[in-house]
JSON list of C-alpha atoms in Angstrom, two decimals:
[
{"chain": "A", "resi": 1, "resn": "UNK", "atom": "CA", "xyz": [53.03, 58.69, -54.81]},
{"chain": "A", "resi": 2, "resn": "UNK", "atom": "CA", "xyz": [52.84, 62.53, -54.49]},
{"chain": "A", "resi": 3, "resn": "UNK", "atom": "CA", "xyz": [56.27, 62.87, -56.17]},
{"chain": "A", "resi": 4, "resn": "UNK", "atom": "CA", "xyz": [55.31, 60.51, -59.01]},
{"chain": "A", "resi": 5, "resn": "UNK", "atom": "CA", "xyz": [55.95, 61.31, -62.67]},
{"chain": "A", "resi": 6, "resn": "UNK", "atom": "CA", "xyz": [52.92, 59.19, -63.62]},
{"chain": "A", "resi": 7, "resn": "UNK", "atom": "CA", "xyz": [50.03, 60.77, -65.50]},
{"chain": "A", "resi": 8, "resn": "UNK", "atom": "CA", "xyz": [47.43, 62.18, -63.16]},
{"chain": "A", "resi": 9, "resn": "UNK", "atom": "CA", "xyz": [43.64, 62.12, -63.06]},
{"chain": "A", "resi": 10, "resn": "UNK", "atom": "CA", "xyz": [42.34, 64.92, -60.83]},
{"chain": "A", "resi": 11, "resn": "UNK", "atom": "CA", "xyz": [38.77, 64.90, -59.48]},
{"chain": "A", "resi": 12, "resn": "UNK", "atom": "CA", "xyz": [37.36, 68.22, -58.19]},
{"chain": "A", "resi": 13, "resn": "UNK", "atom": "CA", "xyz": [34.52, 68.88, -55.75]},
{"chain": "A", "resi": 14, "resn": "UNK", "atom": "CA", "xyz": [33.28, 72.48, -55.62]},
{"chain": "A", "resi": 15, "resn": "UNK", "atom": "CA", "xyz": [30.52, 71.68, -53.11]},
{"chain": "A", "resi": 16, "resn": "UNK", "atom": "CA", "xyz": [30.89, 72.56, -49.40]},
{"chain": "A", "resi": 17, "resn": "UNK", "atom": "CA", "xyz": [30.44, 68.89, -48.39]},
{"chain": "A", "resi": 18, "resn": "UNK", "atom": "CA", "xyz": [32.35, 65.71, -49.21]},
{"chain": "A", "resi": 19, "resn": "UNK", "atom": "CA", "xyz": [30.91, 63.76, -52.13]},
{"chain": "A", "resi": 20, "resn": "UNK", "atom": "CA", "xyz": [31.01, 60.08, -52.95]},
{"chain": "A", "resi": 21, "resn": "UNK", "atom": "CA", "xyz": [30.13, 59.69, -56.60]},
{"chain": "A", "resi": 22, "resn": "UNK", "atom": "CA", "xyz": [30.42, 57.26, -59.46]},
{"chain": "A", "resi": 23, "resn": "UNK", "atom": "CA", "xyz": [32.47, 59.28, -61.91]},
{"chain": "A", "resi": 24, "resn": "UNK", "atom": "CA", "xyz": [32.51, 58.72, -65.67]},
{"chain": "A", "resi": 25, "resn": "UNK", "atom": "CA", "xyz": [35.72, 59.84, -67.35]},
{"chain": "A", "resi": 26, "resn": "UNK", "atom": "CA", "xyz": [38.02, 59.05, -70.27]},
{"chain": "A", "resi": 27, "resn": "UNK", "atom": "CA", "xyz": [41.67, 58.01, -69.99]},
{"chain": "A", "resi": 28, "resn": "UNK", "atom": "CA", "xyz": [43.93, 58.26, -73.07]},
{"chain": "A", "resi": 29, "resn": "UNK", "atom": "CA", "xyz": [47.35, 56.65, -72.95]},
{"chain": "A", "resi": 30, "resn": "UNK", "atom": "CA", "xyz": [49.99, 54.76, -74.86]},
{"chain": "A", "resi": 31, "resn": "UNK", "atom": "CA", "xyz": [49.44, 51.16, -73.82]},
{"chain": "A", "resi": 32, "resn": "UNK", "atom": "CA", "xyz": [46.82, 48.44, -73.75]},
{"chain": "A", "resi": 33, "resn": "UNK", "atom": "CA", "xyz": [46.16, 48.49, -69.99]},
{"chain": "A", "resi": 34, "resn": "UNK", "atom": "CA", "xyz": [46.71, 50.73, -66.98]},
{"chain": "A", "resi": 35, "resn": "UNK", "atom": "CA", "xyz": [46.59, 50.86, -63.21]},
{"chain": "A", "resi": 36, "resn": "UNK", "atom": "CA", "xyz": [45.08, 53.61, -61.05]},
{"chain": "A", "resi": 37, "resn": "UNK", "atom": "CA", "xyz": [46.58, 54.41, -57.63]},
{"chain": "A", "resi": 38, "resn": "UNK", "atom": "CA", "xyz": [45.52, 56.90, -54.99]},
{"chain": "A", "resi": 39, "resn": "UNK", "atom": "CA", "xyz": [47.81, 59.30, -53.10]},
{"chain": "A", "resi": 40, "resn": "UNK", "atom": "CA", "xyz": [48.82, 56.55, -50.64]},
{"chain": "A", "resi": 41, "resn": "UNK", "atom": "CA", "xyz": [49.80, 54.20, -53.47]},
{"chain": "A", "resi": 42, "resn": "UNK", "atom": "CA", "xyz": [46.79, 51.92, -53.01]},
{"chain": "A", "resi": 43, "resn": "UNK", "atom": "CA", "xyz": [45.16, 50.49, -56.16]},
{"chain": "A", "resi": 44, "resn": "UNK", "atom": "CA", "xyz": [41.84, 52.08, -57.15]},
{"chain": "A", "resi": 45, "resn": "UNK", "atom": "CA", "xyz": [39.20, 49.77, -58.67]},
{"chain": "A", "resi": 46, "resn": "UNK", "atom": "CA", "xyz": [37.58, 50.91, -61.92]},
{"chain": "A", "resi": 47, "resn": "UNK", "atom": "CA", "xyz": [35.12, 49.60, -64.51]},
{"chain": "A", "resi": 48, "resn": "UNK", "atom": "CA", "xyz": [35.90, 49.87, -68.23]},
{"chain": "A", "resi": 49, "resn": "UNK", "atom": "CA", "xyz": [32.74, 50.89, -70.09]},
{"chain": "A", "resi": 50, "resn": "UNK", "atom": "CA", "xyz": [34.43, 51.03, -73.49]},
{"chain": "A", "resi": 51, "resn": "UNK", "atom": "CA", "xyz": [37.97, 50.73, -74.88]},
{"chain": "A", "resi": 52, "resn": "UNK", "atom": "CA", "xyz": [39.12, 51.72, -78.35]},
{"chain": "A", "resi": 53, "resn": "UNK", "atom": "CA", "xyz": [42.36, 52.24, -80.22]},
{"chain": "A", "resi": 54, "resn": "UNK", "atom": "CA", "xyz": [43.08, 55.80, -81.34]},
{"chain": "A", "resi": 55, "resn": "UNK", "atom": "CA", "xyz": [44.58, 56.68, -84.70]},
{"chain": "A", "resi": 56, "resn": "UNK", "atom": "CA", "xyz": [48.20, 57.58, -83.77]},
{"chain": "A", "resi": 57, "resn": "UNK", "atom": "CA", "xyz": [48.19, 60.28, -86.44]},
{"chain": "A", "resi": 58, "resn": "UNK", "atom": "CA", "xyz": [45.82, 62.26, -84.24]},
{"chain": "A", "resi": 59, "resn": "UNK", "atom": "CA", "xyz": [48.48, 62.28, -81.51]},
{"chain": "A", "resi": 60, "resn": "UNK", "atom": "CA", "xyz": [51.71, 62.76, -83.51]},
{"chain": "A", "resi": 61, "resn": "UNK", "atom": "CA", "xyz": [52.24, 62.53, -87.30]},
{"chain": "A", "resi": 62, "resn": "UNK", "atom": "CA", "xyz": [55.91, 61.53, -86.86]},
{"chain": "A", "resi": 63, "resn": "UNK", "atom": "CA", "xyz": [54.86, 58.32, -85.09]},
{"chain": "A", "resi": 64, "resn": "UNK", "atom": "CA", "xyz": [52.89, 57.28, -88.18]},
{"chain": "A", "resi": 65, "resn": "UNK", "atom": "CA", "xyz": [55.82, 58.13, -90.45]},
{"chain": "A", "resi": 66, "resn": "UNK", "atom": "CA", "xyz": [58.28, 55.87, -88.59]},
{"chain": "A", "resi": 67, "resn": "UNK", "atom": "CA", "xyz": [55.66, 53.16, -88.14]},
{"chain": "A", "resi": 68, "resn": "UNK", "atom": "CA", "xyz": [56.99, 51.29, -85.09]},
{"chain": "A", "resi": 69, "resn": "UNK", "atom": "CA", "xyz": [54.78, 52.37, -82.20]},
{"chain": "A", "resi": 70, "resn": "UNK", "atom": "CA", "xyz": [52.74, 51.08, -79.31]},
{"chain": "A", "resi": 71, "resn": "UNK", "atom": "CA", "xyz": [49.02, 51.65, -79.78]},
{"chain": "A", "resi": 72, "resn": "UNK", "atom": "CA", "xyz": [47.31, 54.64, -78.21]},
{"chain": "A", "resi": 73, "resn": "UNK", "atom": "CA", "xyz": [44.16, 53.62, -76.36]},
{"chain": "A", "resi": 74, "resn": "UNK", "atom": "CA", "xyz": [41.17, 55.51, -75.07]},
{"chain": "A", "resi": 75, "resn": "UNK", "atom": "CA", "xyz": [39.26, 54.01, -72.14]},
{"chain": "A", "resi": 76, "resn": "UNK", "atom": "CA", "xyz": [35.85, 55.21, -70.94]},
{"chain": "A", "resi": 77, "resn": "UNK", "atom": "CA", "xyz": [35.84, 54.24, -67.27]},
{"chain": "A", "resi": 78, "resn": "UNK", "atom": "CA", "xyz": [33.73, 54.53, -64.12]},
{"chain": "A", "resi": 79, "resn": "UNK", "atom": "CA", "xyz": [35.28, 54.97, -60.69]},
{"chain": "A", "resi": 80, "resn": "UNK", "atom": "CA", "xyz": [33.76, 55.52, -57.26]},
{"chain": "A", "resi": 81, "resn": "UNK", "atom": "CA", "xyz": [35.64, 58.00, -55.11]},
{"chain": "A", "resi": 82, "resn": "UNK", "atom": "CA", "xyz": [35.07, 60.24, -52.10]},
{"chain": "A", "resi": 83, "resn": "UNK", "atom": "CA", "xyz": [36.23, 63.76, -52.94]},
{"chain": "A", "resi": 84, "resn": "UNK", "atom": "CA", "xyz": [36.66, 66.17, -49.98]},
{"chain": "A", "resi": 85, "resn": "UNK", "atom": "CA", "xyz": [34.56, 69.32, -49.69]},
{"chain": "A", "resi": 86, "resn": "UNK", "atom": "CA", "xyz": [35.87, 72.28, -51.71]},
{"chain": "A", "resi": 87, "resn": "UNK", "atom": "CA", "xyz": [38.83, 70.13, -52.68]},
{"chain": "A", "resi": 88, "resn": "UNK", "atom": "CA", "xyz": [40.23, 67.54, -55.03]},
{"chain": "A", "resi": 89, "resn": "UNK", "atom": "CA", "xyz": [41.59, 64.01, -55.17]},
{"chain": "A", "resi": 90, "resn": "UNK", "atom": "CA", "xyz": [44.50, 63.01, -57.40]},
{"chain": "A", "resi": 91, "resn": "UNK", "atom": "CA", "xyz": [44.75, 59.53, -58.89]},
{"chain": "A", "resi": 92, "resn": "UNK", "atom": "CA", "xyz": [47.91, 58.32, -60.61]},
{"chain": "A", "resi": 93, "resn": "UNK", "atom": "CA", "xyz": [47.77, 56.47, -63.94]},
{"chain": "A", "resi": 94, "resn": "UNK", "atom": "CA", "xyz": [50.44, 53.82, -64.54]},
{"chain": "A", "resi": 95, "resn": "UNK", "atom": "CA", "xyz": [50.43, 52.80, -68.22]},
{"chain": "A", "resi": 96, "resn": "UNK", "atom": "CA", "xyz": [51.09, 49.17, -69.19]},
{"chain": "A", "resi": 97, "resn": "UNK", "atom": "CA", "xyz": [50.42, 47.94, -65.65]},
{"chain": "A", "resi": 98, "resn": "UNK", "atom": "CA", "xyz": [47.66, 45.49, -64.82]},
{"chain": "A", "resi": 99, "resn": "UNK", "atom": "CA", "xyz": [44.93, 47.43, -62.99]},
{"chain": "A", "resi": 100, "resn": "UNK", "atom": "CA", "xyz": [42.19, 46.57, -60.52]},
{"chain": "A", "resi": 101, "resn": "UNK", "atom": "CA", "xyz": [39.46, 46.23, -63.17]},
{"chain": "A", "resi": 102, "resn": "UNK", "atom": "CA", "xyz": [35.99, 45.51, -61.78]},
{"chain": "A", "resi": 103, "resn": "UNK", "atom": "CA", "xyz": [33.75, 43.13, -63.71]},
{"chain": "A", "resi": 104, "resn": "UNK", "atom": "CA", "xyz": [29.96, 43.47, -63.53]},
{"chain": "A", "resi": 105, "resn": "UNK", "atom": "CA", "xyz": [28.04, 41.08, -61.32]},
{"chain": "A", "resi": 106, "resn": "UNK", "atom": "CA", "xyz": [25.65, 38.86, -63.28]},
{"chain": "A", "resi": 107, "resn": "UNK", "atom": "CA", "xyz": [23.61, 37.33, -60.44]},
{"chain": "A", "resi": 108, "resn": "UNK", "atom": "CA", "xyz": [21.80, 40.57, -59.56]},
{"chain": "A", "resi": 109, "resn": "UNK", "atom": "CA", "xyz": [19.43, 40.33, -62.51]},
{"chain": "A", "resi": 110, "resn": "UNK", "atom": "CA", "xyz": [16.19, 42.11, -61.70]},
{"chain": "A", "resi": 111, "resn": "UNK", "atom": "CA", "xyz": [17.59, 43.89, -58.64]},
{"chain": "A", "resi": 112, "resn": "UNK", "atom": "CA", "xyz": [18.14, 47.62, -58.17]},
{"chain": "A", "resi": 113, "resn": "UNK", "atom": "CA", "xyz": [20.29, 48.66, -55.26]},
{"chain": "A", "resi": 114, "resn": "UNK", "atom": "CA", "xyz": [21.83, 51.76, -53.74]},
{"chain": "A", "resi": 115, "resn": "UNK", "atom": "CA", "xyz": [23.14, 52.70, -50.30]},
{"chain": "A", "resi": 116, "resn": "UNK", "atom": "CA", "xyz": [19.62, 52.87, -48.82]},
{"chain": "A", "resi": 117, "resn": "UNK", "atom": "CA", "xyz": [17.33, 50.42, -50.66]},
{"chain": "A", "resi": 118, "resn": "UNK", "atom": "CA", "xyz": [17.33, 47.06, -52.41]},
{"chain": "A", "resi": 119, "resn": "UNK", "atom": "CA", "xyz": [14.42, 46.64, -54.84]},
{"chain": "A", "resi": 120, "resn": "UNK", "atom": "CA", "xyz": [13.60, 43.34, -56.55]},
{"chain": "A", "resi": 121, "resn": "UNK", "atom": "CA", "xyz": [10.86, 42.32, -58.96]},
{"chain": "A", "resi": 122, "resn": "UNK", "atom": "CA", "xyz": [8.70, 39.40, -57.78]},
{"chain": "A", "resi": 123, "resn": "UNK", "atom": "CA", "xyz": [7.30, 36.76, -60.15]},
{"chain": "A", "resi": 124, "resn": "UNK", "atom": "CA", "xyz": [3.78, 38.27, -59.99]},
{"chain": "A", "resi": 125, "resn": "UNK", "atom": "CA", "xyz": [5.00, 41.75, -61.04]},
{"chain": "A", "resi": 126, "resn": "UNK", "atom": "CA", "xyz": [5.00, 43.25, -57.55]},
{"chain": "A", "resi": 127, "resn": "UNK", "atom": "CA", "xyz": [8.05, 44.76, -55.92]},
{"chain": "A", "resi": 128, "resn": "UNK", "atom": "CA", "xyz": [10.00, 43.66, -52.86]},
{"chain": "A", "resi": 129, "resn": "UNK", "atom": "CA", "xyz": [11.66, 46.59, -51.10]},
{"chain": "A", "resi": 130, "resn": "UNK", "atom": "CA", "xyz": [14.27, 46.24, -48.36]},
{"chain": "A", "resi": 131, "resn": "UNK", "atom": "CA", "xyz": [15.27, 49.25, -46.27]},
{"chain": "A", "resi": 132, "resn": "UNK", "atom": "CA", "xyz": [18.99, 48.68, -45.65]},
{"chain": "A", "resi": 133, "resn": "UNK", "atom": "CA", "xyz": [19.15, 50.93, -42.57]},
{"chain": "A", "resi": 134, "resn": "UNK", "atom": "CA", "xyz": [16.33, 49.29, -40.62]},
{"chain": "A", "resi": 135, "resn": "UNK", "atom": "CA", "xyz": [16.27, 45.88, -42.32]},
{"chain": "A", "resi": 136, "resn": "UNK", "atom": "CA", "xyz": [12.50, 46.21, -42.82]},
{"chain": "A", "resi": 137, "resn": "UNK", "atom": "CA", "xyz": [11.21, 44.27, -45.81]},
{"chain": "A", "resi": 138, "resn": "UNK", "atom": "CA", "xyz": [8.12, 45.36, -47.76]},
{"chain": "A", "resi": 139, "resn": "UNK", "atom": "CA", "xyz": [6.60, 42.65, -49.98]},
{"chain": "A", "resi": 140, "resn": "UNK", "atom": "CA", "xyz": [3.98, 42.93, -52.72]},
{"chain": "A", "resi": 141, "resn": "UNK", "atom": "CA", "xyz": [4.33, 46.71, -53.11]},
{"chain": "A", "resi": 142, "resn": "UNK", "atom": "CA", "xyz": [3.49, 48.75, -56.19]},
{"chain": "A", "resi": 143, "resn": "UNK", "atom": "CA", "xyz": [1.69, 45.97, -58.05]},
{"chain": "A", "resi": 144, "resn": "UNK", "atom": "CA", "xyz": [2.19, 46.23, -61.82]},
{"chain": "A", "resi": 145, "resn": "UNK", "atom": "CA", "xyz": [0.14, 44.46, -64.53]}
]
């Protein structure tokens, strides 16, 4: 992939430690779908927050004059990537290719979760906390009326 002519999405990390972040960004391209690949050619999963068609006249007035064109799309996406310290990661955008689009999970209603904790709301308004590192479970915490 490093010699690819595909459009590129470059993520920078100016911190002196590697960062794993959920990154919000916008991808504009000519096509109704796209695929993201990393430097090794592996597909990168992403979540589409919003997709909209762009007025082609904003891109090129000649396209509007001739009339026969593929739509230009703008996608607001979220991706989770590890970016090396004081470095960057390049992702390659392949227009008009089916991508690894992530759909939201619907069964986690009422649950908050990150890498360290899982927090759920009990029927009585109390919280159930689970420490993922130790597996310790705390029930009936932070009672709320």
